[in-house]
Amino acid sequence: MTARIGVVTFPGTLDDRDTQRAVRVAGAEAVPLWHRDKDLKQVDAVVLPGGFSYGDYLRAGAISRFSPVMESVIEQAKAGMPVLGICNGFQVLTETHLLPGAMLRNNHLHFICRDQKLRVETNSTAWTADYEAGQEISIPLKNIDGRYVADERTLDLLEAEGRVAFRYLDVNPNGSLRDIAGITNEAGNVVGLMPHPEHAVEPLVGTGRTDGLGFFTSILKNLVGAR
Amino acid sequence: MARVVVDVMLKPEILDPQGQAVQRALPRLGFQGISDVRQGKRFELEVDGPVDDAALARIHELAETFLANTVIEDFVVKVEEPAVEAK
Amino acid sequence: MARVVVDVMLKPEILDPQGQAVQRALPRLGFQGISDVRQGKRFELEVDGPVDDAALARIHELAETFLANTVIEDFVVKVEEPAVEAK
Amino acid sequence: MTLDTVKHAEQTPEAGQPWADLGLKPDEYERIREILGRRPTGAELAMYSVMWSEHCSYKSSKVHLKQFGEKVPENDAMLVGIGENAGVVDVGQGYAVTFKVESHNHPSYIEPYQGAATGVGGIVRDILAMGARPVAVVDPLRFGAADHPDTKRVLPGVVAGIGGYGNCLGLPNIGGEVVFDPCYQGNPLVNAGCIGVMKHEDIHLAKASGTGNKVILYGARTGGDGIGGVSVLASETFESTGPAKRPAVQVGDPFQEKLLIECTLEIFREKLVAGIQDLGGAGLSCATSELASAGSGGMRVDLDTVPLRDSSLSPEEILMSESQERMCAVVEPDKVDRFMEICEKWDVIATVIGEVTEGERLEIFWHGEQIVDVPPRTVAHEGPVYHRPYERPSWQDALQADDANKLARPADATELKEQILKLVASPNQASKAWITDQYDRFVQGNTILAQPEDAGMVRVDEESNLGVAMATDGNGRYAKLDPYAGAQLALAESYRNVAASGAKPLAISNCLNFGSPEDPDVMWQFAEATRGLADGCLQLGTPVTGGNVSLYNQTGETAIHPTPVVAVLGVIDDVTRRTPIAFKEEGQLLYLLGETRAEFGGSAWSQVVHDHLGGLPPKVDLERERLLAEILISASRDGMIDAAHDLSDGGLVQAVVESCLRGNTGARLVVPDGLDAFTFLLSESAGRAVVSVPRSEELRFTDMCGARGLPVTRIGVVDGTAVEVQGQFTLSLDELRAAHAETIPGLFA
Ligand SMILES: Nc1ncnc2c1ncn2[C@@H]1O[C@H](COP(=O)(O)OP(=O)(O)O)[C@@H](O)[C@H]1O
Ligand SMILES: [Mg+2]
């Protein structure tokens, strides 16, 4: 039996079908989860995909955070279930305070879509085990509210605890503090990042790279290995 | 130095999807009794010199030509009282 | 029915590129003497019942948990005077 | 104010009516009275005026558009032709594709962000209404001079609006155009196109049939925005104020539209609708009259059941409101409950507002009193038709006589190099990445090619790798010199772009942007362009599946260049065979396909170096275009070429520079015998492309071209870190990249 990975759809979620595809390409089973359902259908892990849930109105992720499905996700995440937030999903995770800091409008104020180089700073999370620490990957970035901010103390703490999971290389595309592209919680089960690994799993589409596949194979290995 | 505030709101007849989204979320958060929400922008301008009529007229012009799009938005210019509002 | 306004502004230490963009444009538009611009959000809530202390407390809570993200934003709750500001 | 009911109208035949303010002409008003046998009610007048406006009735263009339905090429791919929300073509394996381009020019000038955003929203709903899942958007744009202060207002707003809406919908933006010319100063062109995919059996049509079936309005509430937008904005110049006491600009809510898309697709999946129509220009007036007109039977609507955002709206205003993100469906009574459930699931408001009736009248009631009683065809399909006078402009001969071949050419290689660098950096030729990077091109995970490739391409089927491609083109400068040839050149370029990507061109849509039809010069341009396009489509075998006309793009007496924008849709059986533009492999051979003549009329060189527009545009040879396309497609399918780039404005050098920058490799070029370096590099002769051929394929490739009679010239090799033209000059990639990349951000960032 392979791992069951839940993919949440909020109203306005865009990359849910793409994320399901990435989960399948990695060899796991994708389980659609609906924002109104508290039931997580016995999944082993959850991905909060990208998009503009609730139109990103008020603040990105601010309204979705209060959905029934998030009640369960928060509870399970605290109990150790792996949760990955991609882009809008990352924004939701900061709004729920499962991850510290907040996401703000890009410093240049524009939506930006580009092939972005990152460094995977740590492979001791549930979602990065298949990478080498320090490995450089390129995956698409596309957002308008991608500027990561937190107060100095939080940033220092994140660095000290090795919880900066991904850093932008070459260009900082949005003014994120300390070039932070993604972070993890202390336990390493909850990870959020702005760029989109699910858009870099097939050589044919998008940028033609498959650098993002490691997220999904990591979790698969992690879960199947743990059984 | 003084602070002038320009509030810019969508005209009442214009759709305000943001305000609407906020309002629709309220019952779910357990808030009743708010019949309408509109979301607009607030600009806080720190003005160097005295805020006399001439300065206000200029800021009014700034609001009209730049801060607001009067095709769809209304605006109000206010001089902020030096005393800080209680939170 | 009464109107309660919630003003939400980024905390002073957080970079506000929107405000900066406005400020940078000012000289081009021929405006001098504005040393800082910050851009925030203004929410106008139409409250059904009376705006008593209980109602204000609830709106304060709403602002704190929902309308503002206090990691990055400050907010102020005000009851709007019935008289309309002159434009 | 008393309600102007049908009864009241009968009793007060002589009551004055504001028909002129609503844009109706005296004879049009008379005709309405004749049709009804009485004066119209206020609501009827509102409906007729908006539906008989230029924008909705095509009254000036209809007589010319007819050709698209008459000169139809043999093409068994057409499933649904002109007349529906969008045409549909068969792309094989049981899939059908629907696509269309529309304009949102005037609103985008007034409010660039919202104007452009709602333009995207409108075209996406058209595609959705055909039963298809929208899979990609494109945005052909035209602005005034790049350095004009107002362009700094309009362009960033338009781009942010298209991105803001399209990105939030989750539709990859895979193509479009950005063109600057002073002629568009007060009249920017914001065209938007959308592609949708469905299975053959999912095709839906806009018609109301089946007595007793319910009419359901779903989506956003109706507000006072955009009232009169259609007639005032799209039909008359900005000076006329008309009846718009309400704002004529609509604000879009892409989040609501995303819900509408998912909700509608789920409704389609369960086969719950008998007919469906989006609400766009003219709102409910259009949707109800078109549905009723196209179906059998009549329709009864209770207008007071329409959910409102603003309770002060009058019935006339509700009928005319252009509030966005709404759809209208005709549903059998026993399916209504399930329909409502799905809407509830997606947080979409849905309301039964009426039903299909026996008879042939469209009847609308307001709190039980009848305010409309009309034959729907007279509103929707039998509007006025004008045969506007047209005549070849008196200045056309002089313009064509002002030959661009007489312009001073660069004196030596140094000057040639300088001019080329200037060309590459000019706003029209410069990289548009600053703009297109504001669009999501990856979402949905099926994007095979996107900007700056020749054509956008998306995968349709993950198993078989079936895909579709689209390109849009339209050179207003060519069309100004000769509208007939200009329209064919737009078609040819777009067709060539699709073929260069490896896809086979199947069918086209268009957006015809012109000045005032009341000016015989403009009307001649329009007549010539439509004739040229129809003839061209017949010859190339690519039928016109639909399109859009935007007139009155002019300020005072000055019209924009005639700008027919053509969108060609192509199909590719296996997207792994697609051809990108990038030169990647060092040592590969570069071949120029087609013939190069000294053709500089309307060229980028004549504009950038001499600020000149005169002479004749490049010669059109559609048979040659077809042959070139066949060669490009076979070569890509059989792995004979690794890169291809079509040649258009800016000529060969522009294409080579783009392919080099894209692949981050250099090229060494040799001027072929019989050509001078200037003509070789800068001529804009049509029917050409440059390809990169692996050495192992050289013979097979040149043999194929030779056997089929396509001129093929070896012009160089992929090599190094510069573009070098032997005996002329060398430009390093760094230098070229800086020139190419910095212009647009320099102007607008
Ligand atoms: N330039 C054109 N070429 C071909 N068909 C056109 C053209 N302009 C409009 N049409 C067709 O006329 C019909 C009505 O057009 P339009 O009013 O734009 O549709 P909608 O009501 O969806 O906005 C459509 O089928 C459209 O494709
Ligand atoms: Mg339509």
PDB file of C-alpha atoms in Angstrom, chain D residues 256-403:
ATOM      1  CA  GLN D 256     -16.306  34.842  -8.059  1.00  0.00           C
ATOM      2  CA  GLU D 257     -15.489  33.878 -11.660  1.00  0.00           C
ATOM      3  CA  LYS D 258     -13.271  31.018 -10.530  1.00  0.00           C
ATOM      4  CA  LEU D 259     -16.184  29.680  -8.497  1.00  0.00           C
ATOM      5  CA  LEU D 260     -18.451  30.168 -11.487  1.00  0.00           C
ATOM      6  CA  ILE D 261     -16.090  28.124 -13.661  1.00  0.00           C
ATOM      7  CA  GLU D 262     -15.812  25.198 -11.273  1.00  0.00           C
ATOM      8  CA  CYS D 263     -19.509  25.284 -10.489  1.00  0.00           C
ATOM      9  CA  THR D 264     -20.473  25.399 -14.166  1.00  0.00           C
ATOM     10  CA  LEU D 265     -18.115  22.570 -15.093  1.00  0.00           C
ATOM     11  CA  GLU D 266     -19.647  20.416 -12.392  1.00  0.00           C
ATOM     12  CA  ILE D 267     -23.098  21.277 -13.686  1.00  0.00           C
ATOM     13  CA  PHE D 268     -22.005  20.278 -17.190  1.00  0.00           C
ATOM     14  CA  ARG D 269     -20.567  17.016 -15.912  1.00  0.00           C
ATOM     15  CA  GLU D 270     -23.955  16.086 -14.550  1.00  0.00           C
ATOM     16  CA  LYS D 271     -25.682  17.187 -17.767  1.00  0.00           C
ATOM     17  CA  LEU D 272     -28.036  19.542 -15.995  1.00  0.00           C
ATOM     18  CA  VAL D 273     -28.493  22.292 -18.575  1.00  0.00           C
ATOM     19  CA  ALA D 274     -30.497  22.455 -21.776  1.00  0.00           C
ATOM     20  CA  GLY D 275     -29.047  25.792 -22.836  1.00  0.00           C
ATOM     21  CA  ILE D 276     -26.608  28.273 -21.388  1.00  0.00           C
ATOM     22  CA  GLN D 277     -25.415  31.804 -22.005  1.00  0.00           C
ATOM     23  CA  ASP D 278     -22.888  34.020 -20.294  1.00  0.00           C
ATOM     24  CA  LEU D 279     -23.782  37.565 -19.349  1.00  0.00           C
ATOM     25  CA  GLY D 280     -21.484  40.039 -20.991  1.00  0.00           C
ATOM     26  CA  GLY D 281     -22.237  43.227 -22.850  1.00  0.00           C
ATOM     27  CA  ALA D 282     -25.889  44.211 -22.402  1.00  0.00           C
ATOM     28  CA  GLY D 283     -26.321  41.872 -19.456  1.00  0.00           C
ATOM     29  CA  LEU D 284     -29.739  40.340 -19.026  1.00  0.00           C
ATOM     30  CA  SER D 285     -31.122  42.086 -22.099  1.00  0.00           C
ATOM     31  CA  CYS D 286     -28.691  40.143 -24.178  1.00  0.00           C
ATOM     32  CA  ALA D 287     -28.837  36.825 -22.370  1.00  0.00           C
ATOM     33  CA  THR D 288     -32.615  36.559 -22.247  1.00  0.00           C
ATOM     34  CA  SER D 289     -33.260  37.766 -25.777  1.00  0.00           C
ATOM     35  CA  GLU D 290     -30.490  35.652 -27.308  1.00  0.00           C
ATOM     36  CA  LEU D 291     -31.514  32.508 -25.461  1.00  0.00           C
ATOM     37  CA  ALA D 292     -35.149  33.013 -26.405  1.00  0.00           C
ATOM     38  CA  SER D 293     -34.339  34.002 -29.944  1.00  0.00           C
ATOM     39  CA  ALA D 294     -32.143  30.993 -30.627  1.00  0.00           C
ATOM     40  CA  GLY D 295     -34.483  28.447 -29.097  1.00  0.00           C
ATOM     41  CA  SER D 296     -37.987  27.390 -29.875  1.00  0.00           C
ATOM     42  CA  GLY D 297     -40.719  28.931 -27.777  1.00  0.00           C
ATOM     43  CA  GLY D 298     -40.795  32.093 -25.756  1.00  0.00           C
ATOM     44  CA  MET D 299     -39.610  33.124 -22.338  1.00  0.00           C
ATOM     45  CA  ARG D 300     -41.130  34.697 -19.271  1.00  0.00           C
ATOM     46  CA  VAL D 301     -38.915  36.455 -16.752  1.00  0.00           C
ATOM     47  CA  ASP D 302     -39.841  37.910 -13.368  1.00  0.00           C
ATOM     48  CA  LEU D 303     -37.281  40.630 -13.119  1.00  0.00           C
ATOM     49  CA  ASP D 304     -37.990  41.417  -9.467  1.00  0.00           C
ATOM     50  CA  THR D 305     -36.546  38.009  -8.523  1.00  0.00           C
ATOM     51  CA  VAL D 306     -33.076  38.990  -9.729  1.00  0.00           C
ATOM     52  CA  PRO D 307     -30.763  39.212  -6.702  1.00  0.00           C
ATOM     53  CA  LEU D 308     -29.519  42.775  -6.413  1.00  0.00           C
ATOM     54  CA  ARG D 309     -26.536  44.425  -4.850  1.00  0.00           C
ATOM     55  CA  ASP D 310     -28.249  47.772  -4.929  1.00  0.00           C
ATOM     56  CA  SER D 311     -31.973  47.804  -4.180  1.00  0.00           C
ATOM     57  CA  SER D 312     -32.511  51.182  -5.817  1.00  0.00           C
ATOM     58  CA  LEU D 313     -32.023  49.847  -9.328  1.00  0.00           C
ATOM     59  CA  SER D 314     -34.907  50.361 -11.727  1.00  0.00           C
ATOM     60  CA  PRO D 315     -36.085  47.510 -13.959  1.00  0.00           C
ATOM     61  CA  GLU D 316     -34.500  49.206 -16.973  1.00  0.00           C
ATOM     62  CA  GLU D 317     -31.198  49.356 -15.156  1.00  0.00           C
ATOM     63  CA  ILE D 318     -31.403  45.730 -14.107  1.00  0.00           C
ATOM     64  CA  LEU D 319     -31.904  44.779 -17.723  1.00  0.00           C
ATOM     65  CA  MET D 320     -28.920  46.796 -18.863  1.00  0.00           C
ATOM     66  CA  SER D 321     -26.545  46.201 -15.978  1.00  0.00           C
ATOM     67  CA  GLU D 322     -23.239  44.690 -16.984  1.00  0.00           C
ATOM     68  CA  SER D 323     -22.353  43.381 -13.576  1.00  0.00           C
ATOM     69  CA  GLN D 324     -19.705  40.742 -14.172  1.00  0.00           C
ATOM     70  CA  GLU D 325     -19.469  37.067 -13.282  1.00  0.00           C
ATOM     71  CA  ARG D 326     -23.013  36.041 -14.083  1.00  0.00           C
ATOM     72  CA  MET D 327     -24.426  33.213 -16.215  1.00  0.00           C
ATOM     73  CA  CYS D 328     -27.890  32.229 -17.325  1.00  0.00           C
ATOM     74  CA  ALA D 329     -28.950  28.599 -17.745  1.00  0.00           C
ATOM     75  CA  VAL D 330     -32.065  26.853 -18.999  1.00  0.00           C
ATOM     76  CA  VAL D 331     -32.778  23.796 -16.858  1.00  0.00           C
ATOM     77  CA  GLU D 332     -35.449  21.108 -16.942  1.00  0.00           C
ATOM     78  CA  PRO D 333     -37.677  21.374 -13.854  1.00  0.00           C
ATOM     79  CA  ASP D 334     -36.612  18.042 -12.361  1.00  0.00           C
ATOM     80  CA  LYS D 335     -32.960  19.023 -12.536  1.00  0.00           C
ATOM     81  CA  VAL D 336     -33.341  22.341 -10.792  1.00  0.00           C
ATOM     82  CA  ASP D 337     -32.755  20.968  -7.301  1.00  0.00           C
ATOM     83  CA  ARG D 338     -29.474  19.341  -8.216  1.00  0.00           C
ATOM     84  CA  PHE D 339     -28.427  22.474 -10.068  1.00  0.00           C
ATOM     85  CA  MET D 340     -29.070  24.509  -6.940  1.00  0.00           C
ATOM     86  CA  GLU D 341     -27.134  22.054  -4.782  1.00  0.00           C
ATOM     87  CA  ILE D 342     -24.050  22.390  -6.910  1.00  0.00           C
ATOM     88  CA  CYS D 343     -24.304  26.164  -6.810  1.00  0.00           C
ATOM     89  CA  GLU D 344     -24.603  26.016  -3.052  1.00  0.00           C
ATOM     90  CA  LYS D 345     -21.531  23.796  -2.864  1.00  0.00           C
ATOM     91  CA  TRP D 346     -19.518  26.465  -4.659  1.00  0.00           C
ATOM     92  CA  ASP D 347     -21.035  29.399  -2.744  1.00  0.00           C
ATOM     93  CA  VAL D 348     -22.645  30.638  -5.940  1.00  0.00           C
ATOM     94  CA  ILE D 349     -25.993  32.408  -5.692  1.00  0.00           C
ATOM     95  CA  ALA D 350     -28.564  30.939  -8.082  1.00  0.00           C
ATOM     96  CA  THR D 351     -32.144  32.048  -8.657  1.00  0.00           C
ATOM     97  CA  VAL D 352     -34.943  30.868 -10.895  1.00  0.00           C
ATOM     98  CA  ILE D 353     -35.951  34.065 -12.658  1.00  0.00           C
ATOM     99  CA  GLY D 354     -38.322  32.699 -15.253  1.00  0.00           C
ATOM    100  CA  GLU D 355     -39.242  29.901 -17.597  1.00  0.00           C
ATOM    101  CA  VAL D 356     -39.526  28.881 -21.212  1.00  0.00           C
ATOM    102  CA  THR D 357     -43.052  29.434 -22.458  1.00  0.00           C
ATOM    103  CA  GLU D 358     -45.150  28.421 -25.390  1.00  0.00           C
ATOM    104  CA  GLY D 359     -45.440  31.008 -28.090  1.00  0.00           C
ATOM    105  CA  GLU D 360     -42.763  33.293 -29.369  1.00  0.00           C
ATOM    106  CA  ARG D 361     -42.661  36.277 -27.075  1.00  0.00           C
ATOM    107  CA  LEU D 362     -40.127  37.420 -24.545  1.00  0.00           C
ATOM    108  CA  GLU D 363     -42.200  38.713 -21.646  1.00  0.00           C
ATOM    109  CA  ILE D 364     -40.713  40.398 -18.633  1.00  0.00           C
ATOM    110  CA  PHE D 365     -42.606  41.246 -15.471  1.00  0.00           C
ATOM    111  CA  TRP D 366     -41.884  43.519 -12.541  1.00  0.00           C
ATOM    112  CA  HIS D 367     -43.842  42.667  -9.415  1.00  0.00           C
ATOM    113  CA  GLY D 368     -46.525  41.077 -11.568  1.00  0.00           C
ATOM    114  CA  GLU D 369     -46.859  43.875 -14.069  1.00  0.00           C
ATOM    115  CA  GLN D 370     -45.712  43.361 -17.618  1.00  0.00           C
ATOM    116  CA  ILE D 371     -42.966  45.704 -18.748  1.00  0.00           C
ATOM    117  CA  VAL D 372     -41.651  43.866 -21.808  1.00  0.00           C
ATOM    118  CA  ASP D 373     -43.518  42.015 -24.531  1.00  0.00           C
ATOM    119  CA  VAL D 374     -41.364  41.605 -27.626  1.00  0.00           C
ATOM    120  CA  PRO D 375     -40.470  39.098 -30.320  1.00  0.00           C
ATOM    121  CA  PRO D 376     -36.966  38.186 -29.131  1.00  0.00           C
ATOM    122  CA  ARG D 377     -35.499  37.805 -32.610  1.00  0.00           C
ATOM    123  CA  THR D 378     -36.142  41.476 -33.287  1.00  0.00           C
ATOM    124  CA  VAL D 379     -34.023  42.341 -30.291  1.00  0.00           C
ATOM    125  CA  ALA D 380     -31.209  39.835 -30.629  1.00  0.00           C
ATOM    126  CA  HIS D 381     -30.818  38.894 -34.249  1.00  0.00           C
ATOM    127  CA  GLU D 382     -32.772  41.267 -36.439  1.00  0.00           C
ATOM    128  CA  GLY D 383     -31.204  44.546 -35.514  1.00  0.00           C
ATOM    129  CA  PRO D 384     -30.472  47.253 -38.019  1.00  0.00           C
ATOM    130  CA  VAL D 385     -28.033  46.583 -40.820  1.00  0.00           C
ATOM    131  CA  TYR D 386     -26.125  49.452 -42.364  1.00  0.00           C
ATOM    132  CA  HIS D 387     -24.497  49.553 -45.720  1.00  0.00           C
ATOM    133  CA  ARG D 388     -22.119  52.316 -44.754  1.00  0.00           C
ATOM    134  CA  PRO D 389     -20.513  54.147 -47.632  1.00  0.00           C
ATOM    135  CA  TYR D 390     -16.865  53.438 -48.168  1.00  0.00           C
ATOM    136  CA  GLU D 391     -14.249  54.696 -50.523  1.00  0.00           C
ATOM    137  CA  ARG D 392     -10.531  54.287 -51.021  1.00  0.00           C
ATOM    138  CA  PRO D 393      -8.990  57.202 -49.099  1.00  0.00           C
ATOM    139  CA  SER D 394      -7.687  60.053 -51.186  1.00  0.00           C
ATOM    140  CA  TRP D 395      -4.327  59.794 -49.409  1.00  0.00           C
ATOM    141  CA  GLN D 396      -3.802  56.081 -50.000  1.00  0.00           C
ATOM    142  CA  ASP D 397      -1.943  56.483 -53.312  1.00  0.00           C
ATOM    143  CA  ALA D 398       0.438  59.070 -51.939  1.00  0.00           C
ATOM    144  CA  LEU D 399       1.124  56.878 -48.911  1.00  0.00           C
ATOM    145  CA  GLN D 400       1.961  53.901 -51.081  1.00  0.00           C
ATOM    146  CA  ALA D 401       4.092  56.024 -53.398  1.00  0.00           C
ATOM    147  CA  ASP D 402       6.257  57.105 -50.486  1.00  0.00           C
ATOM    148  CA  ASP D 403       8.520  54.111 -50.997  1.00  0.00           C
TER     149      ASP D 403
END
